[in-house]
Structures are given as C-alpha cells and as structure tokens.
mmCIF file of C-alpha atoms in Angstrom:
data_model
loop_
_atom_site.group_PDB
_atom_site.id
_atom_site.type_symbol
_atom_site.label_atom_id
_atom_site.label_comp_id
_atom_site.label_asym_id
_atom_site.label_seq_id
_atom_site.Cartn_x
_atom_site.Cartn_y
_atom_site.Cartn_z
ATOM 1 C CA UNK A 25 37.482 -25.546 -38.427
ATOM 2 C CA UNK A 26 34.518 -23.645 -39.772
ATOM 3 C CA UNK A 27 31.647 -22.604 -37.579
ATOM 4 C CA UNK A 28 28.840 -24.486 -38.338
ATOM 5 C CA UNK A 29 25.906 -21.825 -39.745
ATOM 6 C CA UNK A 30 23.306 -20.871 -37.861
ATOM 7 C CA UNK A 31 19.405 -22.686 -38.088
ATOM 8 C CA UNK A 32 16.680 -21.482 -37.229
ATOM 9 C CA UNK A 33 16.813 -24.967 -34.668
ATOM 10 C CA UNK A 34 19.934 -23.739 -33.162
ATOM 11 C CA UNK A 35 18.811 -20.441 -32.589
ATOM 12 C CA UNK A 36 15.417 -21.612 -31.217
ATOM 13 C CA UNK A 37 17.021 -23.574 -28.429
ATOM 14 C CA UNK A 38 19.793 -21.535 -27.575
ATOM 15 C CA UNK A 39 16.896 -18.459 -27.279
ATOM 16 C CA UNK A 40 14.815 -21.324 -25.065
ATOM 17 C CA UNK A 41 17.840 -21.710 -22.829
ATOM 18 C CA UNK A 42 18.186 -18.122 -22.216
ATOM 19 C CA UNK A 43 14.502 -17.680 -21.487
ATOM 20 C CA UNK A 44 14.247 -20.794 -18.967
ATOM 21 C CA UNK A 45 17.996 -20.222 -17.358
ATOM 22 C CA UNK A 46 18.897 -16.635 -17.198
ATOM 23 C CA UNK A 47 15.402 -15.216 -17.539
ATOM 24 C CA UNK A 48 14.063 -17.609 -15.417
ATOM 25 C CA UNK A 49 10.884 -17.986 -17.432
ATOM 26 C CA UNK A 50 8.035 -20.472 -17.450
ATOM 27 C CA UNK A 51 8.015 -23.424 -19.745
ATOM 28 C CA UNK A 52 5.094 -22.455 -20.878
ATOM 29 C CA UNK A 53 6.154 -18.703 -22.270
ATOM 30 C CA UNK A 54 9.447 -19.792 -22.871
ATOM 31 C CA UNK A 55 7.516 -22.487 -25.777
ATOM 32 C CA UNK A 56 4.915 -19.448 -26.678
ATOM 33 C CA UNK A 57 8.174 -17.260 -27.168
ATOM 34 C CA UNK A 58 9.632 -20.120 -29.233
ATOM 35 C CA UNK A 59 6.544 -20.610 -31.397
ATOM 36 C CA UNK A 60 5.731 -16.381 -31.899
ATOM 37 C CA UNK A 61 9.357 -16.298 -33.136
ATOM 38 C CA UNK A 62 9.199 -19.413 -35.255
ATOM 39 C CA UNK A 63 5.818 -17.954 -36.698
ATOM 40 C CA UNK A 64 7.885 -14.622 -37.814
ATOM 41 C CA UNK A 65 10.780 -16.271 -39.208
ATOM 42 C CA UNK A 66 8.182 -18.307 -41.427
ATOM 43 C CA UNK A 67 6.666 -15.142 -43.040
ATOM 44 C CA UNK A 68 10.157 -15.063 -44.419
ATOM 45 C CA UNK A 69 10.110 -18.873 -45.044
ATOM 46 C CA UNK A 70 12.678 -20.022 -42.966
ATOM 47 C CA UNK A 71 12.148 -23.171 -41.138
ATOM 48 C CA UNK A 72 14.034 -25.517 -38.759
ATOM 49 C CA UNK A 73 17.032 -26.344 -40.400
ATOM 50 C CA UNK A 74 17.321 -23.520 -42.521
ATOM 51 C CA UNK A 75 20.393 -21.135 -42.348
ATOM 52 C CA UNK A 76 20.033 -17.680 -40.799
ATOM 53 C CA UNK A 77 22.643 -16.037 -41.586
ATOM 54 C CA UNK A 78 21.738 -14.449 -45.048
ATOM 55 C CA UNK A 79 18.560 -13.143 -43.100
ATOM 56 C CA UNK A 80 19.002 -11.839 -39.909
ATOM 57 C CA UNK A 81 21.378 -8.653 -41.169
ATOM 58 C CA UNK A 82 18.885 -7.290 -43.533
ATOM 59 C CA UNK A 83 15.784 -7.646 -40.500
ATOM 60 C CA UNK A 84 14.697 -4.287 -39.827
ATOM 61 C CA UNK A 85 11.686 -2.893 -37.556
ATOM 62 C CA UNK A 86 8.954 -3.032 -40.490
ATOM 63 C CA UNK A 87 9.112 -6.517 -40.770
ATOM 64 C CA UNK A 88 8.474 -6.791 -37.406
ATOM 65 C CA UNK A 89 5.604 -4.237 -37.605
ATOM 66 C CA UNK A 90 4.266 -6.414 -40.300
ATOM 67 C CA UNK A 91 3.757 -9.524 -38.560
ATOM 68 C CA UNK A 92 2.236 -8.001 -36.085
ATOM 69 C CA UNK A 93 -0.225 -6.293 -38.111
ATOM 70 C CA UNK A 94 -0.565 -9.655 -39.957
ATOM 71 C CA UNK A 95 -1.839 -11.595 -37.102
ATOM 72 C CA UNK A 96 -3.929 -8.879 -35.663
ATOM 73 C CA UNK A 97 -5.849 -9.105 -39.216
ATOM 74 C CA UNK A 98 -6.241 -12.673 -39.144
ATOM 75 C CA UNK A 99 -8.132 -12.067 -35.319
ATOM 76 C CA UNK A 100 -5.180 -12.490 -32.961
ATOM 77 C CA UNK A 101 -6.343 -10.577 -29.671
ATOM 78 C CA UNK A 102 -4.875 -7.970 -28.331
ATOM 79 C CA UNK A 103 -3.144 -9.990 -25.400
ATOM 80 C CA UNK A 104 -2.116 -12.093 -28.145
ATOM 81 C CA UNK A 105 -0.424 -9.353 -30.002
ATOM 82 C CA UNK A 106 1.201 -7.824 -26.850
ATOM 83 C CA UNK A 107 3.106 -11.320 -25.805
ATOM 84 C CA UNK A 108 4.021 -11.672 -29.333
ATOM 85 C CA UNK A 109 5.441 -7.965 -29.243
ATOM 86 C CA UNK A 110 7.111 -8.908 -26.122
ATOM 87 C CA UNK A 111 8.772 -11.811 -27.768
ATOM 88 C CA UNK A 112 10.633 -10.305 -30.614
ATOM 89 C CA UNK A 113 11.111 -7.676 -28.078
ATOM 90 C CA UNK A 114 13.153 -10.399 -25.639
ATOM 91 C CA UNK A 115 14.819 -12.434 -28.764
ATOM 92 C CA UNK A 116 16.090 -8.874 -30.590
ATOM 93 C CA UNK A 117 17.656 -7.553 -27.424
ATOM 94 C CA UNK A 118 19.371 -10.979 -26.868
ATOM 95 C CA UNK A 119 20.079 -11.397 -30.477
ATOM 96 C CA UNK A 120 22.226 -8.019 -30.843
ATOM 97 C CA UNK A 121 24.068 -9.117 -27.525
ATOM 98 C CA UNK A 122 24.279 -12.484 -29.306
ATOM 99 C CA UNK A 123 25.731 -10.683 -32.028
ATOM 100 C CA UNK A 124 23.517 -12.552 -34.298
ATOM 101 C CA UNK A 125 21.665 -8.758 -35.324
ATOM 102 C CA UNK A 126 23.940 -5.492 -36.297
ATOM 103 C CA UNK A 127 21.488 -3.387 -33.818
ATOM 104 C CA UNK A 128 18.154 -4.202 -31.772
ATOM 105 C CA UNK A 129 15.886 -3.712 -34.366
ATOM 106 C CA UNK A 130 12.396 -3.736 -31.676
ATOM 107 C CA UNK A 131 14.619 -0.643 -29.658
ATOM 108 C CA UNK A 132 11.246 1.710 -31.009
ATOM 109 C CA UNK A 133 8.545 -1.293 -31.306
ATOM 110 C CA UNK A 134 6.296 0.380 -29.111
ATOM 111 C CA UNK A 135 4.171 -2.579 -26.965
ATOM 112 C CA UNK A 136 0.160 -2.898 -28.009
ATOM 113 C CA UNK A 137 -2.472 -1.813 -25.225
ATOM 114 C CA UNK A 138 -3.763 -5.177 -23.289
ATOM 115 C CA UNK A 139 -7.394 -6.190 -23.383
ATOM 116 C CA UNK A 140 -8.609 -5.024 -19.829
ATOM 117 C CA UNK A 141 -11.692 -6.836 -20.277
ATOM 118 C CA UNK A 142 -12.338 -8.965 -17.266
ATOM 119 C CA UNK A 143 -12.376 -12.832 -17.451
ATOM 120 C CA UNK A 144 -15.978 -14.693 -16.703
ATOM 121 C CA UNK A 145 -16.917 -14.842 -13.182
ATOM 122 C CA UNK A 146 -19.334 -17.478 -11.681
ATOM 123 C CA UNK A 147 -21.201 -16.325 -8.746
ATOM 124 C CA UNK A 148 -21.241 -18.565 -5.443
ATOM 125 C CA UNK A 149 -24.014 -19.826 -6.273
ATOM 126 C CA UNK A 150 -23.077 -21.060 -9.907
ATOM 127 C CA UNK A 151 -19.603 -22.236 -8.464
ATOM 128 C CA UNK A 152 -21.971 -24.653 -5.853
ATOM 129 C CA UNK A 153 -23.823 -25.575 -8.880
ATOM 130 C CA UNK A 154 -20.564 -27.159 -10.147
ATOM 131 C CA UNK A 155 -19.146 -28.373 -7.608
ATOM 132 C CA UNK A 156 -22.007 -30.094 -6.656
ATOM 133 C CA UNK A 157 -22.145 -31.923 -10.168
ATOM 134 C CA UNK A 158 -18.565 -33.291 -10.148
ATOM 135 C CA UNK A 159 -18.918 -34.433 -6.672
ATOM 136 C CA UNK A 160 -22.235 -36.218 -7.529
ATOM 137 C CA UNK A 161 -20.116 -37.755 -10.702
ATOM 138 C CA UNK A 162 -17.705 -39.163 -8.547
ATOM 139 C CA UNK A 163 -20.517 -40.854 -6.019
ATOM 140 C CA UNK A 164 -22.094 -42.235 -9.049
ATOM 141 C CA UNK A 165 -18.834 -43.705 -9.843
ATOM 142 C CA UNK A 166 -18.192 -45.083 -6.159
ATOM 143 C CA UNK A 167 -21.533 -46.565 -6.571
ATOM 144 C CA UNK A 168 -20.276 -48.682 -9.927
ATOM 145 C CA UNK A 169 -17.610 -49.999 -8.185
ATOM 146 C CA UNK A 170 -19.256 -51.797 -5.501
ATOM 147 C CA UNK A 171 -21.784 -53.022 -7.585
ATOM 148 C CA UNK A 172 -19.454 -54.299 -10.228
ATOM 149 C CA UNK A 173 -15.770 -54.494 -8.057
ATOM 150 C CA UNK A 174 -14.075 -56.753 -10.652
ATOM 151 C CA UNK A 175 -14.842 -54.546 -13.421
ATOM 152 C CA UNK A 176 -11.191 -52.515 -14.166
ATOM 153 C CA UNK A 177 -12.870 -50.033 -16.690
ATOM 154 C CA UNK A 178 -14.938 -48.886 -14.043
ATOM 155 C CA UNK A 179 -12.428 -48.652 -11.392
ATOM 156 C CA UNK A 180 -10.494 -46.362 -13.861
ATOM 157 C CA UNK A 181 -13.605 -44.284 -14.352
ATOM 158 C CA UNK A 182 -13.858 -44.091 -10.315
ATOM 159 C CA UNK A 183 -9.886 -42.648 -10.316
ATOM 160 C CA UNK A 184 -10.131 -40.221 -13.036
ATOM 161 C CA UNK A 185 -13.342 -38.980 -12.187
ATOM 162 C CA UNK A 186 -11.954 -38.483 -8.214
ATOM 163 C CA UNK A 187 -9.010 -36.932 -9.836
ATOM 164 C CA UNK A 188 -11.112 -34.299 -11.579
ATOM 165 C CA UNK A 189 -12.707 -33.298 -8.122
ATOM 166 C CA UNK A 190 -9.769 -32.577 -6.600
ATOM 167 C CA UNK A 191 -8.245 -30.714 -9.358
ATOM 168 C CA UNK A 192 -11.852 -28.337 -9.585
ATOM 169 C CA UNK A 193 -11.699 -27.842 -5.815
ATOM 170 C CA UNK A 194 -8.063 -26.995 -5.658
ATOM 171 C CA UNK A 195 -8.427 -24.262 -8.604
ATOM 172 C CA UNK A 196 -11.219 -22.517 -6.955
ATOM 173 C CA UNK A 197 -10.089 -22.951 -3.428
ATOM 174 C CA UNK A 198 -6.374 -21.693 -3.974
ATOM 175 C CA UNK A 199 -6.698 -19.466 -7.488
ATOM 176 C CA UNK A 200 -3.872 -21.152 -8.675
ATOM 177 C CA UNK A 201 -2.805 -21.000 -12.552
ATOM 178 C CA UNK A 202 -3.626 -24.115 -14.674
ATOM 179 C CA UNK A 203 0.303 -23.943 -15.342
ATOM 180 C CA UNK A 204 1.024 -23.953 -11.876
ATOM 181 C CA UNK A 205 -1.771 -26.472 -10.689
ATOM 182 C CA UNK A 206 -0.113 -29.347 -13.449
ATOM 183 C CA UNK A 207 3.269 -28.581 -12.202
ATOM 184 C CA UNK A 208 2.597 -29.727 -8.581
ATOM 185 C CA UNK A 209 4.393 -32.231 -6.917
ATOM 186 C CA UNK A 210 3.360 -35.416 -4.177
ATOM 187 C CA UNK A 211 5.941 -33.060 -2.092
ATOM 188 C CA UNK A 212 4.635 -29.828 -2.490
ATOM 189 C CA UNK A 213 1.279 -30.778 -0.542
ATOM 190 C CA UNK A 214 0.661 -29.819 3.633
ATOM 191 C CA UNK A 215 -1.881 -32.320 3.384
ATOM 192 C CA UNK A 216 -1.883 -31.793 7.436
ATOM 193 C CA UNK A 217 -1.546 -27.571 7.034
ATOM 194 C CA UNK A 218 -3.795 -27.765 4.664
ATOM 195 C CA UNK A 219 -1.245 -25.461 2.594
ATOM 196 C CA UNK A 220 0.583 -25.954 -0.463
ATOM 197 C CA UNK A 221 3.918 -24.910 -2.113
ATOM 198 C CA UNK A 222 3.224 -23.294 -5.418
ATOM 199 C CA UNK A 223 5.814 -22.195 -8.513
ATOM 200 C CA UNK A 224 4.603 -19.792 -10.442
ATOM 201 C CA UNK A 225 6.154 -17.603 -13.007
ATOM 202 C CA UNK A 226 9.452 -17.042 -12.912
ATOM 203 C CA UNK A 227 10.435 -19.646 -10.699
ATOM 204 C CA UNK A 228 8.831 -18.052 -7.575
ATOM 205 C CA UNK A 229 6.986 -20.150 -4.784
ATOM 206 C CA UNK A 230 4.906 -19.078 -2.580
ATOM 207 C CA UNK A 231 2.423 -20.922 -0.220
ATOM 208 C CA UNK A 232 -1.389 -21.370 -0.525
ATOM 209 C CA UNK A 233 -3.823 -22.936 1.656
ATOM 210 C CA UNK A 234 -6.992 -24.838 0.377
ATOM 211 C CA UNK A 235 -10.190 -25.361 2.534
ATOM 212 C CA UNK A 236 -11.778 -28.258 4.185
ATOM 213 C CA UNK A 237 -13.907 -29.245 1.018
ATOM 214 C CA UNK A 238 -10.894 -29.362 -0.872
ATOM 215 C CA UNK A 239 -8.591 -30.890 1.369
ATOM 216 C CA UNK A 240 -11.410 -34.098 1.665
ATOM 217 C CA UNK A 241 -11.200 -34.419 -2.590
ATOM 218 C CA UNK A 242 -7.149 -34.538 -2.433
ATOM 219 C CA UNK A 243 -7.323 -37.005 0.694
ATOM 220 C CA UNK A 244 -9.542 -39.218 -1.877
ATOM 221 C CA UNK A 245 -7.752 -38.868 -4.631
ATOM 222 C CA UNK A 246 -4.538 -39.655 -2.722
ATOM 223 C CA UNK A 247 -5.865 -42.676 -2.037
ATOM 224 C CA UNK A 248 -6.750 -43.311 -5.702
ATOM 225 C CA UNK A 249 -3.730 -42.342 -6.942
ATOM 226 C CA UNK A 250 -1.886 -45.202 -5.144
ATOM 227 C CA UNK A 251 -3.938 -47.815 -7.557
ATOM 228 C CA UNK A 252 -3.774 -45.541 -10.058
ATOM 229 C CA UNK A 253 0.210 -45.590 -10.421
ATOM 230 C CA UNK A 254 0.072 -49.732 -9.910
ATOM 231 C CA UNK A 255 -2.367 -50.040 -13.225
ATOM 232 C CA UNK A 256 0.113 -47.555 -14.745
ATOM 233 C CA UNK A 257 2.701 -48.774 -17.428
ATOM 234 C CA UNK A 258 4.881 -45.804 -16.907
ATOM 235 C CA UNK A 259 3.617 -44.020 -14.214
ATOM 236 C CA UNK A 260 5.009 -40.363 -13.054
ATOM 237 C CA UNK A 261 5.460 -40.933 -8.646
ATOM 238 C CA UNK A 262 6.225 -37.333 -8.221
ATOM 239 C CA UNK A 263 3.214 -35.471 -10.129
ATOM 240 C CA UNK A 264 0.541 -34.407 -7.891
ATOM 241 C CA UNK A 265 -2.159 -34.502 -10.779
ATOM 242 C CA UNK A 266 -2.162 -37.402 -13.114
ATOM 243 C CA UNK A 267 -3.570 -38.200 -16.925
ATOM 244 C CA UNK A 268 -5.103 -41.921 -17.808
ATOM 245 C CA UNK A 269 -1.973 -43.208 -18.096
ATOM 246 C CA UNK A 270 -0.315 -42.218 -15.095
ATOM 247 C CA UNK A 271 1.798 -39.299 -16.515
ATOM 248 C CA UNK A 272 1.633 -36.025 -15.103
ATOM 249 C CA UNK A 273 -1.352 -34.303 -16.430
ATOM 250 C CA UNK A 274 -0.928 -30.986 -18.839
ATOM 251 C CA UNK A 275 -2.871 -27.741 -19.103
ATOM 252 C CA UNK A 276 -4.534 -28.792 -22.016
ATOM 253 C CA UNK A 277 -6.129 -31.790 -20.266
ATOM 254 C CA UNK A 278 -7.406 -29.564 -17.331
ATOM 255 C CA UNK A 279 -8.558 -27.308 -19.553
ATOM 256 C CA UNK A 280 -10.767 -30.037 -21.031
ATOM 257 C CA UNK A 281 -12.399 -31.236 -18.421
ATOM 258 C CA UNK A 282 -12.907 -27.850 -16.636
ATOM 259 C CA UNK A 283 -14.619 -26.893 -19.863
ATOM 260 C CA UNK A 284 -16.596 -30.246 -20.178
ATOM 261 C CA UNK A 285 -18.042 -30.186 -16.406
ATOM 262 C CA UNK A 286 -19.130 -26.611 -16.788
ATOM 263 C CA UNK A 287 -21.008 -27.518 -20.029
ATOM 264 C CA UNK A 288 -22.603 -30.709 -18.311
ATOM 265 C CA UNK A 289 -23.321 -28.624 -14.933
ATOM 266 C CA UNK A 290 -25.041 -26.561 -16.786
ATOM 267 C CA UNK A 291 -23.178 -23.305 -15.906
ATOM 268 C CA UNK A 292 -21.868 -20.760 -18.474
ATOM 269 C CA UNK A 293 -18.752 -21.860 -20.398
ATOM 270 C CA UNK A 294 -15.424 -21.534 -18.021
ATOM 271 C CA UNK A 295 -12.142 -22.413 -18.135
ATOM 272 C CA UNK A 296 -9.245 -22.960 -15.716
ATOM 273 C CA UNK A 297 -8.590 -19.001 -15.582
ATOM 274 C CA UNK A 298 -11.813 -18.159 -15.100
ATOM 275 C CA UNK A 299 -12.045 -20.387 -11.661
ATOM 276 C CA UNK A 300 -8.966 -18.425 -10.930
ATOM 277 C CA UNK A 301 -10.341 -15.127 -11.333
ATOM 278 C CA UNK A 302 -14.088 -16.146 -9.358
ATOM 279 C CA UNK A 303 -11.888 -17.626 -6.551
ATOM 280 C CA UNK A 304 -9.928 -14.129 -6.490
ATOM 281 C CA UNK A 305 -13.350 -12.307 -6.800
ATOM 282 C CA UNK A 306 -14.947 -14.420 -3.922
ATOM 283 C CA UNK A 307 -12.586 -13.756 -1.624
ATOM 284 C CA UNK A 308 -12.489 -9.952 -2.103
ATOM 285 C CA UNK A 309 -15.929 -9.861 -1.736
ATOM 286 C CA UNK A 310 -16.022 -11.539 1.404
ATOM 287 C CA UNK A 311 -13.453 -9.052 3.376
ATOM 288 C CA UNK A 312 -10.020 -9.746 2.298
ATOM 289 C CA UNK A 313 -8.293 -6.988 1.356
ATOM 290 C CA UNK A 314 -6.501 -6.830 -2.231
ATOM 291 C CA UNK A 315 -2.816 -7.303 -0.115
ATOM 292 C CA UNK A 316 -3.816 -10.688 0.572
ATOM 293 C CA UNK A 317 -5.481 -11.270 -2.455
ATOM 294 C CA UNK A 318 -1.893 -10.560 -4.693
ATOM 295 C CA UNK A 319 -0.317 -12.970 -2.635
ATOM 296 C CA UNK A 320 -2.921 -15.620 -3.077
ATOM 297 C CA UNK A 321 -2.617 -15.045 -7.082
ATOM 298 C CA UNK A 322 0.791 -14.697 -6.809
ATOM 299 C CA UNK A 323 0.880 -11.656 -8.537
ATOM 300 C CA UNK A 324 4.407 -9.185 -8.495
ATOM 301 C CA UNK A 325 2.643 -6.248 -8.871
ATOM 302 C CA UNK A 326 -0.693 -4.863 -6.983
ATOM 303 C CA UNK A 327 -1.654 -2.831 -10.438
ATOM 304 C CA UNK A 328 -2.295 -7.003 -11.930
ATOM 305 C CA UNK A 329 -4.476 -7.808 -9.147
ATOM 306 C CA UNK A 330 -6.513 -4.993 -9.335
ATOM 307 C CA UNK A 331 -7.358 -5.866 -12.795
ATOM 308 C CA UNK A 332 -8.059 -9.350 -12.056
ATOM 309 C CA UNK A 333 -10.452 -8.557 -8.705
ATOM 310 C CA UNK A 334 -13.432 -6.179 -9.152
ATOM 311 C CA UNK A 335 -15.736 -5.293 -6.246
ATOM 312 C CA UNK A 336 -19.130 -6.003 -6.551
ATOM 313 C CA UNK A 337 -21.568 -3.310 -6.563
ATOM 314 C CA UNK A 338 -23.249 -4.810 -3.176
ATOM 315 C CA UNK A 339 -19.919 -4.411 -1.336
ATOM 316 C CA UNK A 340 -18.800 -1.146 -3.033
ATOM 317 C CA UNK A 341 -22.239 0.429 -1.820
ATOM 318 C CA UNK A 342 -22.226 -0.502 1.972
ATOM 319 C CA UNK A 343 -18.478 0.197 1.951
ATOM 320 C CA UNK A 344 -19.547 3.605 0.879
ATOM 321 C CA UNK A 345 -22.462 4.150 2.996
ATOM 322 C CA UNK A 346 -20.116 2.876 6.178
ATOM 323 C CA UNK A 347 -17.350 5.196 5.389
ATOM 324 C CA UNK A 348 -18.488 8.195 4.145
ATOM 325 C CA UNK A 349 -20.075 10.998 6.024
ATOM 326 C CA UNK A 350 -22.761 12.160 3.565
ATOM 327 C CA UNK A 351 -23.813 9.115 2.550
#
C-alpha cells in the first residue's frame, strides 16, 4: 500500500503532538508554533491539504531568513520575531529527525535579541484606583438585583460582573499568567489556605497564595457561579473562571475586560501581563527578595525575573544608604 503524502495538516498536528507530549509545551505556544509555521509554509503557498513533499527537500536557511526579515518589515516586534525564530528552530530539528528534511536547515539561524523593555507598571495607588472601580461595579450590580429580583438580565449582569472581580484580584494578588489564570480548575483552589495550585508552562505547578481581598471576591463569585452553571445550557463544572455561557473563559476574554476596566477606571491602558508584572514589582518593593519573587511568577530561571522586577529608585536609595559605608 502506498504511503499516503504528506499535508501541510498532517504535518501540523503531528508537530502539535510533539510540542504538547514530548516537549511538554503550553497550548498556547504549541498553537503560536503551529500558526508561525503555517505562516512560512504560506510564503511558499502551501496550505492545509497541500502536499509537502516536493517542498520540504529544496528548504534551505535563506528562506527561513526571509520570512523572518519579512515580518520584521511588516512591524512584527522583536519578541515576535524571536518566538517565531524559535519555532522553525523546534519544527527543523524535529523535522530532520522526522526525516521529513535532508539536514536541519535553522542548525546556523542565529536567535534575534528580545525587547528588554519593561511591561507598564501601575503604582499602588493606580492599582487601588482599579480595584476600587470594579468592586463599586459589582455593588451597583447587587443593588439592581434587589431592586428588580425577577429581572434574569440583571442577575446575569450581577454574575459576570462578580466574576470579573475575582479574576482582577486574583491576577494582581498571585501574578499569575492570563494562560494560567483561564486554565484553573474548581479543584485547584485552597479556598481555606488561601493558596492555589497553578500550571504554568511546561506542565509545571507550583502553589500561590492570594490575600484576604481576593479570597472575599472568589468566595462571592463561588457563590455566583453555582446559579451561573444552572442558567447555563452547556455549562463547564470544572473551570474555575467562566464566560456568559458557562464555558470556561479564554485569554482573549480576560484580556478584554482587563483592558475595558482600566479604560473606564480611568488608569493608563493595561493588560493581563501588565497586572502580572505590577504585582511582581509590588512585592519586591515591599521586602521580598527576588528568590521568592521567581517562585511566585513561576519563572525557571532567576535571569527572567530580574527582567520582569525592577527596584524602584526609593528602595534602591535607602538600600544603599543602609548598606554602604560611605554613603
């Protein structure tokens, strides 16, 4: 029997597999691997169910070069350009084992430099600011429903918008990835330890603990989420976070909203990361020491967090002043 010839398809899941099984991956690079490598075989105009095998031999480490160069023209960011590198990095090395390549054509693809540039911070204060708005959202809400209890648009309204407070409060309390923060489960809450079991990337857990404020929002939305499942058609019971219709909710969603309260707080534009990196920043600034801080971020190596956690000028100075002699 003939093999059957290779599509782009095929080799798009099979590289997937490898990515989420053996690699252990995220789902979330193991798609952005998928679609960087989809993206390059299209400069070639290759797509889904279009044969391989005519292409892949005559692939050498210009063509690469030249999609990256594309996309760096048409404004993709240097971050952007280093995970793509990465990618066809990852898929050549597998591909030659795969025999699918006569060599590893990315063997001298040297990777781009990162952007270094820090991510926004909010100060305390700002953070308070928003915080403060959400929670006054969500009594506004509580309000509507006692006034009009019969009203099912409301009570919806109430849920999501009790939802959203818990999710802001848990990203700034623990620092957790948006990735991370949509893949929790009703199980992986200490509701009573206040701690909570985290996957990050790569499969690896490790626990965080949350504060008082936060631990109050998830004890409401808890609540919520009971009626919230019941009005649901096809509701998810093990997701931790969930969208209208009662399906776990996805980064983009959190994105959203995190971007939509900081606009209507009146607090420069954030997103998910950026509560990551002020929670991370807060925390450093008020003692811990960067150790602690990697574990809390979930970092493998120190040299990430100290990219991600600056010290402010105020606490670099009396640290200075306190330590040295000739200060």
């Amino acid at each position: 029997m003939a093999t059957p010839a290779l599509t782009l398809h095929h080799m798009l899941d099979t590289y997937g597999d490898y990515l989420a099984y053996e690699r252990g991956l995220s789902s979330h690079t193991v798609r952005a691997y998928q679609s960087d490598l989809q993206q390059f075989f299209a400069m070639f105009h290759v797509h889904g169910d279009d044969s391989l095998e005519t292409l892949l031999p005559t692939l050498e480490l210009n063509d690469v070069r030249q999609w990256l160069a594309q996309g760096t023209a048409e404004g993709a960011s240097r971050a952007t350009t280093a995970r793509r590198s990465a990618a066809l990095r990852t898929w050549s090395a597998w591909a030659y084992k795969k025999d699918y390549l006569p060599h590893d054509i990315t063997m001298r693809l040297r990777s781009p430099s990162v952007d270094n540039r820090l991510p926004s911070v909010l100060s305390i204060n700002q953070v308070e600011q928003l915080l403060t708005y959400v929670h006054e959202q969500e009594d506004r809400a509580r309000v509507a429903v006692k006034e009009m209890p019969g009203d099912m648009q409301i009570h919806r309204q109430w849920r999501i918008c009790s939802r959203d407070v818990a999710i802001l409060e848990i990203l700034y309390a623990t620092g957790i990835r948006v990735s991370e923060l949509c893949g929790l489960c009703i199980s992986d809450l200490d509701s009573a330890e206040r701690v909570m079991t985290v996957t990050g990337k790569g499969n690896k857990q490790r626990r965080v603990p949350f504060g008082v404020p936060a631990a109050k929002a998830m004890t409401q939305w808890l609540r919520l989420r009971k009626e919230h499942l019941r009005q649901s058609s096809a509701p998810d019971d093990d997701a931790l976070f969930l969208s209208i219709r009662g399906k776990r909710i996805d980064p983009r969603a959190v994105r959203e909203l995190v971007h939509h309260y900081a606009h209507a707080a009146g607090v420069p534009d954030i997103g998910p990361h950026d509560l990551r990196h002020s929670a991370a920043t807060h925390v450093l600034s008020g003692g811990a020491d960067l150790r602690s801080v990697q574990e809390l971020l979930g970092h493998s190596s120190l040299s990430t967090t100290q990219r991600y956690t600056h010290v402010s000028p105020e606490r670099l100075r009396t640290a200075y002043n306190q330590a040295f002699p000739r200060a």
